[in-house]
Short mmCIF file of C-alpha atoms in Angstrom, two decimals:
data_model
loop_
_atom_site.label_atom_id
_atom_site.label_comp_id
_atom_site.label_asym_id
_atom_site.label_seq_id
_atom_site.Cartn_x
_atom_site.Cartn_y
_atom_site.Cartn_z
CA MET A 10 121.96 160.70 60.81
CA LYS A 11 123.15 160.28 57.09
CA LYS A 12 121.61 157.12 57.00
CA ARG A 13 118.44 158.04 58.76
CA PHE A 14 117.66 161.06 56.81
CA ILE A 15 118.49 159.01 52.79
CA SER A 16 116.01 156.35 54.44
CA ILE A 17 112.92 158.74 55.08
CA MET A 18 113.77 160.58 51.92
CA ILE A 19 113.07 156.65 50.11
CA THR A 20 109.69 156.66 51.72
CA ALA A 21 108.93 159.72 51.16
CA VAL A 22 109.12 159.58 47.30
CA PHE A 23 108.50 154.84 47.60
CA ILE A 24 106.90 154.52 44.69
CA MET A 25 104.99 151.28 43.61
CA THR A 26 103.31 149.80 39.72
CA ALA A 27 101.04 146.77 39.73
CA VAL A 28 98.56 146.10 36.90
CA PHE A 29 94.93 145.60 37.00
CA THR A 30 94.36 142.33 35.79
CA GLY A 31 91.43 140.89 34.09
CA THR A 32 88.61 141.41 31.24
CA ALA A 33 89.78 143.61 28.47
CA TYR A 34 86.99 145.99 27.54
CA ALA A 35 84.22 145.17 24.98
CA ASP A 36 82.53 146.69 22.61
CA VAL A 37 80.05 149.69 23.18
CA THR A 38 77.01 150.65 21.25
CA PRO A 39 77.09 153.05 18.60
CA ALA A 40 77.63 157.05 20.02
CA PRO A 41 74.33 158.76 19.57
CA GLN A 42 74.38 161.17 16.74
CA THR A 43 73.38 165.19 18.40
CA ALA A 44 72.96 168.27 16.97
CA ALA A 45 75.73 169.47 18.62
CA GLN A 46 78.40 170.46 16.67
CA CYS A 47 80.15 169.27 19.47
CA ALA A 48 80.40 166.96 22.77
CA VAL A 49 81.69 165.29 25.72
CA LEU A 50 80.47 162.33 27.69
CA ILE A 51 82.97 161.36 30.99
CA ASP A 52 83.43 159.75 34.20
CA ALA A 53 83.38 162.83 36.42
CA ASN A 54 85.30 160.81 38.98
CA THR A 55 88.21 160.11 37.40
CA GLY A 56 88.01 162.50 34.25
CA GLU A 57 88.01 159.48 31.46
CA VAL A 58 86.67 160.73 27.97
CA LEU A 59 84.34 157.62 27.36
CA MET A 60 81.98 159.52 24.19
CA ASP A 61 84.07 161.82 22.49
CA LYS A 62 82.58 163.46 19.17
CA ASP A 63 85.08 166.55 18.16
CA MET A 64 85.54 167.24 22.16
CA ASN A 65 88.79 170.01 21.74
CA MET A 66 86.47 171.95 18.74
CA THR A 67 86.99 175.27 19.69
CA GLU A 68 83.79 177.12 21.24
CA PHE A 69 82.46 180.13 22.51
CA PRO A 70 81.53 178.94 25.72
CA ALA A 71 78.64 181.60 26.61
CA SER A 72 77.68 180.80 30.61
CA THR A 73 78.99 178.09 30.93
CA THR A 74 81.65 180.20 31.66
CA LYS A 75 80.03 180.70 35.62
CA MET A 76 81.24 177.52 35.87
CA MET A 77 84.80 178.69 36.28
CA THR A 78 83.80 182.60 38.08
CA ALA A 79 81.82 180.18 40.80
CA LEU A 80 84.50 177.71 41.44
CA LEU A 81 87.19 181.00 41.73
CA ALA A 82 84.89 183.44 44.54
CA ILE A 83 83.86 179.79 46.38
CA GLU A 84 87.94 179.49 46.45
CA HIS A 85 88.78 183.36 46.89
CA LEU A 86 85.77 184.86 49.38
CA ASP A 87 83.56 183.71 52.50
CA LEU A 88 79.85 183.14 51.68
CA ASP A 89 78.97 185.51 53.98
CA GLN A 90 81.03 188.16 52.92
CA VAL A 91 78.99 191.48 52.19
CA VAL A 92 79.67 192.75 48.80
CA THR A 93 79.36 196.16 47.49
CA VAL A 94 78.86 196.49 43.46
CA GLY A 95 80.63 198.44 41.74
CA GLU A 96 79.85 201.03 38.16
CA ASP A 97 81.03 198.39 35.81
CA VAL A 98 77.82 196.40 36.56
CA VAL A 99 75.51 199.61 34.20
CA ASN A 100 74.98 198.24 31.11
CA ILE A 101 75.96 194.57 30.91
CA ASP A 102 73.84 192.68 28.15
CA GLY A 103 72.20 189.59 28.51
CA SER A 104 70.77 187.90 31.35
CA GLY A 105 70.52 189.38 34.56
CA LEU A 106 68.73 190.99 37.81
CA ASP A 107 69.18 194.93 37.41
CA ILE A 108 71.28 195.06 40.52
CA LYS A 109 72.47 198.86 40.80
CA PRO A 110 75.91 200.21 41.43
CA GLY A 111 75.56 200.48 45.57
CA GLU A 112 73.93 197.78 45.75
CA GLN A 113 74.97 195.03 48.86
CA PHE A 114 75.21 191.72 48.81
CA THR A 115 76.75 188.58 50.46
CA VAL A 116 78.88 186.33 48.29
CA GLU A 117 76.11 183.32 48.56
CA GLN A 118 73.85 185.12 47.07
CA LEU A 119 76.10 186.03 43.72
CA LEU A 120 76.41 182.97 43.44
CA TYR A 121 73.15 181.86 43.76
CA GLY A 122 71.92 184.49 41.33
CA MET A 123 74.71 184.26 38.97
CA MET A 124 74.45 179.71 38.34
CA LEU A 125 70.38 179.82 38.12
CA LYS A 126 69.57 182.90 36.31
CA SER A 127 73.04 183.16 34.83
CA ALA A 128 73.24 186.81 35.83
CA ASN A 129 75.94 188.39 33.60
CA ASP A 130 75.88 191.43 36.35
CA MET A 131 76.36 188.82 39.35
CA ALA A 132 79.13 187.55 37.66
CA VAL A 133 81.03 190.95 37.26
CA VAL A 134 80.37 191.84 40.91
CA LEU A 135 82.38 188.12 42.19
CA ALA A 136 85.15 189.19 39.49
CA ASP A 137 85.51 192.50 40.88
CA ALA A 138 85.22 190.82 44.36
CA VAL A 139 88.26 188.42 44.05
CA SER A 140 90.40 190.44 41.65
CA GLY A 141 89.85 194.22 41.42
CA ASN A 142 88.16 193.58 37.90
CA SER A 143 87.44 191.21 35.15
CA ALA A 144 90.87 191.71 33.42
CA ASN A 145 92.22 190.42 36.66
CA PHE A 146 90.15 188.04 37.21
CA ALA A 147 90.14 186.37 33.88
CA ILE A 148 93.93 185.83 34.12
CA LEU A 149 93.28 184.00 37.41
CA MET A 150 90.59 181.88 35.32
CA ASN A 151 92.62 180.99 32.54
CA GLN A 152 95.74 179.84 35.40
CA LYS A 153 92.93 177.23 37.11
CA ALA A 154 91.90 175.94 33.57
CA ALA A 155 95.12 175.62 33.01
CA ARG A 156 95.91 173.39 36.56
CA ILE A 157 92.99 170.86 36.40
CA GLY A 158 94.29 170.22 32.43
CA CYS A 159 92.98 172.77 29.91
CA THR A 160 94.20 172.75 27.31
CA GLY A 161 91.89 174.90 24.43
CA THR A 162 90.83 177.10 26.85
CA ASN A 163 91.27 181.28 27.02
CA PHE A 164 88.90 183.42 28.90
CA VAL A 165 88.42 186.86 29.25
CA THR A 166 85.19 187.63 30.75
CA PRO A 167 83.83 186.29 33.89
CA ASN A 168 80.22 185.79 31.76
CA GLY A 169 80.93 184.84 28.87
CA LEU A 170 79.61 187.08 26.65
CA PRO A 171 80.41 187.06 23.24
CA ASP A 172 84.46 187.95 22.85
CA ASP A 173 86.24 186.59 19.94
CA GLN A 174 89.09 185.58 22.21
CA HIS A 175 86.83 184.24 24.74
CA VAL A 176 86.71 180.20 23.78
CA SER A 177 86.61 176.81 25.41
CA THR A 178 86.24 173.24 24.55
CA PRO A 179 83.34 170.15 24.85
CA HIS A 180 86.73 168.34 27.00
CA ASP A 181 87.98 171.41 28.94
CA LEU A 182 84.04 172.65 29.73
CA ALA A 183 83.77 169.09 31.22
CA LEU A 184 86.79 168.85 33.52
CA ILE A 185 86.33 172.05 34.82
CA ALA A 186 82.78 170.99 35.78
CA ALA A 187 84.43 167.67 37.12
CA GLU A 188 86.26 170.13 39.81
CA GLY A 189 83.52 172.39 40.63
CA MET A 190 81.42 169.40 41.28
CA LYS A 191 83.95 168.04 43.73
CA ASN A 192 83.38 171.50 45.95
CA PRO A 193 80.53 170.82 48.12
CA THR A 194 79.20 174.49 47.89
CA PHE A 195 79.27 174.81 44.17
CA ALA A 196 77.85 171.08 43.95
CA LYS A 197 75.36 172.37 46.23
CA ILE A 198 74.08 175.81 44.38
CA VAL A 199 74.17 174.28 40.74
CA LYS A 200 71.81 171.33 42.32
CA THR A 201 68.97 173.53 43.72
CA LYS A 202 66.19 174.43 41.79
CA HIS A 203 64.77 177.95 43.52
CA TYR A 204 66.41 180.14 46.01
CA THR A 205 65.35 183.40 47.00
CA ILE A 206 67.85 186.10 47.48
CA PRO A 207 66.81 188.32 50.62
CA ALA A 208 65.82 192.29 50.14
CA THR A 209 68.59 194.42 49.31
CA ASN A 210 69.88 197.83 50.76
CA MET A 211 68.28 198.76 47.21
CA SER A 212 66.07 196.14 46.05
CA PRO A 213 62.99 193.77 47.05
CA GLU A 214 63.63 190.16 47.36
CA ARG A 215 63.90 188.57 44.51
CA LYS A 216 63.41 184.65 43.34
CA VAL A 217 65.42 182.76 41.14
CA THR A 218 64.66 179.43 39.31
CA ASN A 219 67.59 177.49 37.60
CA SER A 220 68.11 177.80 34.16
CA ASN A 221 69.33 174.04 33.93
CA GLN A 222 65.62 172.35 32.12
CA LEU A 223 66.41 168.60 33.79
CA LEU A 224 66.64 169.81 37.08
CA THR A 225 63.46 172.14 36.94
CA ASN A 226 61.12 171.53 33.74
CA LYS A 227 57.79 169.09 34.68
CA LYS A 228 56.99 169.12 31.20
CA THR A 229 57.63 166.40 28.82
CA LEU A 230 59.85 166.25 25.26
CA MET A 231 60.78 164.57 22.30
CA VAL A 232 63.64 162.25 22.46
CA ASP A 233 64.40 160.53 18.85
CA GLY A 234 60.73 160.23 18.27
CA VAL A 235 59.84 159.60 22.13
CA GLU A 236 58.20 161.28 25.10
CA ARG A 237 60.48 161.63 27.63
CA PRO A 238 60.16 164.23 31.01
CA TYR A 239 62.58 167.20 30.98
CA HIS A 240 63.68 166.43 34.44
CA TYR A 241 66.64 164.00 34.27
CA ASP A 242 66.76 160.31 36.67
CA GLY A 243 69.80 161.21 39.22
CA ILE A 244 70.21 165.09 37.79
CA LYS A 245 73.03 166.85 39.63
CA GLY A 246 73.79 170.02 37.86
CA VAL A 247 75.81 172.31 36.09
CA LYS A 248 75.92 174.81 33.63
CA THR A 249 73.56 176.24 30.67
CA GLY A 250 74.68 179.08 28.27
CA PHE A 251 73.51 180.66 25.05
CA THR A 252 74.40 183.57 23.06
CA ASN A 253 74.06 184.42 19.13
CA ALA A 254 77.49 183.21 18.83
CA ALA A 255 77.21 180.34 21.13
CA GLN A 256 74.30 179.00 20.28
CA ALA A 257 73.13 176.20 23.27
CA CYS A 258 75.94 174.85 24.97
CA LEU A 259 75.14 172.80 28.25
CA ALA A 260 77.30 170.75 30.76
CA ALA A 261 75.02 168.24 32.79
CA ASP A 262 76.00 165.80 35.83
CA ALA A 263 74.11 163.04 36.53
CA GLU A 264 74.67 159.91 39.07
CA ARG A 265 72.93 156.65 39.01
CA ASN A 266 74.33 153.76 40.92
CA GLY A 267 77.45 154.98 41.79
CA LEU A 268 78.36 155.87 38.11
CA ASP A 269 78.73 159.89 38.00
CA LEU A 270 78.70 160.98 34.01
CA ILE A 271 79.06 164.39 32.92
CA SER A 272 77.74 165.07 29.54
CA VAL A 273 78.67 168.74 27.62
CA THR A 274 77.22 169.79 24.23
CA MET A 275 78.77 173.04 22.57
CA HIS A 276 77.10 175.24 19.57
CA ASP A 277 73.68 173.47 19.70
CA SER A 278 70.25 174.46 19.02
CA ARG A 279 67.97 175.29 21.61
CA GLU A 280 65.38 173.07 20.43
CA GLU A 281 67.72 169.83 20.55
CA GLN A 282 70.11 170.62 24.05
CA TYR A 283 68.21 168.78 26.27
CA PRO A 284 67.51 166.23 24.09
CA ASP A 285 71.04 165.72 23.50
CA ALA A 286 71.99 166.17 26.63
CA ILE A 287 69.48 163.22 27.68
CA LYS A 288 70.75 160.74 24.70
CA ILE A 289 74.47 160.88 25.64
CA LEU A 290 73.86 160.39 29.53
CA ASP A 291 71.37 157.63 28.83
CA TRP A 292 74.32 156.47 26.52
CA GLY A 293 76.60 156.46 29.31
CA PHE A 294 74.04 154.68 31.45
CA ALA A 295 73.06 151.68 29.72
CA ASN A 296 77.36 150.67 28.19
CA TYR A 297 79.02 151.92 31.25
CA LYS A 298 79.08 150.93 35.52
CA ALA A 299 80.77 152.32 38.22
CA LEU A 300 83.06 149.61 39.36
CA THR A 301 85.63 149.46 42.11
CA VAL A 302 89.26 148.90 40.99
CA ILE A 303 90.44 149.25 44.70
CA ASN A 304 88.68 148.73 48.13
CA LYS A 305 89.48 151.03 50.84
CA ASN A 306 90.76 148.43 52.83
CA LYS A 307 93.81 147.01 50.23
CA VAL A 308 96.76 147.93 51.85
CA LEU A 309 99.07 149.67 48.69
CA ALA A 310 102.32 151.04 50.51
CA GLU A 311 103.82 152.24 54.12
CA ALA A 312 105.05 154.90 55.21
CA ASP A 313 108.22 155.48 57.93
CA VAL A 314 106.80 156.39 61.63
CA GLU A 315 109.52 158.56 63.45
CA ASN A 316 108.63 158.26 67.52
CA GLY A 317 106.59 155.49 66.69
CA ALA A 318 105.51 151.98 68.74
CA SER A 319 105.75 151.24 65.22
CA LYS A 320 108.02 152.42 62.75
CA THR A 321 105.74 151.85 59.89
CA VAL A 322 102.30 151.94 59.25
CA ASN A 323 100.06 150.83 56.41
CA LEU A 324 98.71 153.14 53.72
CA VAL A 325 95.56 152.32 52.30
CA PRO A 326 92.55 154.83 50.20
CA GLU A 327 90.73 157.31 51.57
CA LYS A 328 87.69 155.36 49.93
CA ASP A 329 86.99 152.95 47.32
CA ILE A 330 88.20 153.76 43.98
CA LYS A 331 85.27 153.66 41.38
CA MET A 332 86.15 153.81 37.52
CA ALA A 333 83.49 153.73 35.22
CA ALA A 334 83.62 150.21 33.38
CA GLU A 335 81.92 148.95 30.31
CA LYS A 336 78.58 146.31 32.30
CA ASN A 337 80.49 143.11 31.73
CA VAL A 338 83.92 143.89 32.27
CA THR A 339 84.84 143.01 35.22
CA SER A 340 87.88 144.34 36.11
CA ARG A 341 90.42 146.61 34.20
CA LYS A 342 93.85 145.53 32.58
CA ASP A 343 94.10 148.77 30.98
CA LEU A 344 94.99 150.60 33.50
CA SER A 345 98.64 150.78 35.92
CA TYR A 346 99.23 153.15 39.51
CA LYS A 347 102.03 154.20 40.96
CA THR A 348 101.66 154.90 45.06
CA LYS A 349 103.69 157.65 46.89
CA ALA A 350 104.41 158.19 50.82
CA LYS A 351 105.95 160.60 52.65
CA PRO A 352 107.04 159.78 56.57
CA LEU A 353 104.58 161.00 59.41
CA THR A 354 105.65 161.85 62.94
CA ALA A 355 103.87 159.42 66.15
CA PRO A 356 101.44 159.91 67.20
CA VAL A 357 99.42 158.71 63.86
CA LYS A 358 95.58 158.87 63.82
CA LYS A 359 93.53 156.48 62.10
CA GLY A 360 92.90 157.81 58.56
CA THR A 361 95.62 160.61 58.64
CA GLU A 362 97.09 161.49 54.68
CA ALA A 363 99.99 160.19 54.20
CA GLY A 364 100.50 159.71 50.48
CA THR A 365 98.92 159.14 46.91
CA ILE A 366 98.26 156.89 44.40
CA THR A 367 97.89 158.08 41.41
CA ILE A 368 95.92 155.33 38.08
CA TYR A 369 97.11 155.49 34.67
CA LYS A 370 95.97 154.61 31.93
CA ASP A 371 97.50 152.98 28.99
CA GLY A 372 101.21 154.97 31.10
CA SER A 373 99.08 158.50 30.81
CA LYS A 374 98.26 160.18 33.60
CA LEU A 375 94.60 159.66 34.50
CA VAL A 376 93.68 160.30 38.07
CA SER A 377 95.21 160.59 42.00
CA TYR A 378 93.65 159.78 45.09
CA LYS A 379 94.56 160.40 48.96
CA LEU A 380 96.00 157.02 50.78
CA VAL A 381 95.78 157.55 54.18
CA THR A 382 97.03 155.53 57.71
CA GLN A 383 95.18 152.24 58.53
CA LYS A 384 95.48 152.39 62.25
CA ASP A 385 96.78 154.74 65.25
CA VAL A 386 100.09 154.65 65.42
CA ASP A 387 101.42 155.50 69.39
CA GLY A 388 104.65 157.72 70.34
CA SER A 389 107.22 154.97 71.24
CA PHE A 390 108.60 154.61 75.51
CA SER A 391 111.28 156.81 75.08
CA TYR A 392 109.08 159.39 72.64
CA LYS A 393 106.61 159.28 76.09
CA VAL A 394 109.21 159.43 78.77
CA SER A 395 111.17 162.58 76.76
CA LYS A 396 107.17 163.91 76.17
CA PHE A 397 106.53 163.76 79.84
CA PHE A 398 109.51 165.46 81.33
CA LYS A 399 109.56 167.75 79.06
CA ASP A 400 105.48 168.81 80.13
CA LEU A 401 106.46 168.92 83.50
CA PHE A 402 109.33 171.61 83.32
CA ASN A 403 107.06 173.46 81.32
#
């Protein structure tokens, strides 16, 4: 029994390290000049930084704050849950939907109002629904921010209205945007152009349009002297923000040919926020591509199977693992990985989660993905006999 326990524990912490050999990174074109005081571009799938303009500079995030509010509300509340507006929505500054104490909305309606119209009052209602009040909700916001790797963020309000202690950075907001976009509900909301909030117990229906003009504006603008459409090819979201203190902030996510990029600009002018985002994303797509670094069929580890017809099962990635790479690069030699498997008990279905692969860049952790079983594993003959008699007498 002792030997068997030790064997299981070894399987549970089994680690394998390998290097992705191949061509080294080559030079890319110089990053674009922006009016934004600070900015960043990351690979949305891995968080790898591709462009950095003072990405850790602390600034007021304005309504980009609502990305975190939306993510927490989605994680803690049911979309069809009915919420009654409290008294604390009275006289909230900035953009809103003139909601009233006693008015009732579903969580889903509040999310659309907050993320499309950027309704400050609806952000407060969602914070109240999750935590009872905005102060308690801010604790959750900061805990979540720390878990996803934010280092320069301190949230005080759910909506981003000015507060000297309410700050973030381009890099942190990019991480928050990437975390949000992993959630299908979040991703669906921020990509929605128009939404109608049905009539409530106190007001007629409200029609809202997404404030992100990369999604909705049919006109053109000038980008480095060239007339371009506002609508950006491949745009997926995410969130705008503006206060006099913060100036213009914008988190934008776009995907082309499997390459998913998130740009964030902070303390920008209203005139330049969209040209800046377009220039940054253009630069990313011009210099990088999506490179499959590990195929989903590649066996990376094996897990012990208790009571199985076979004693082990191979583990493979849940999906192809893709990362940003420069256009002329065929593989990445700056990466290594470690895998961790856990023991299973038969019967086991193909695709069962049974471990992780963690990818490192130059020795620093970059991203983790699930490992799953490559095939079914039936129970052993003795297990089947035991189960037959157990079922027979139960």
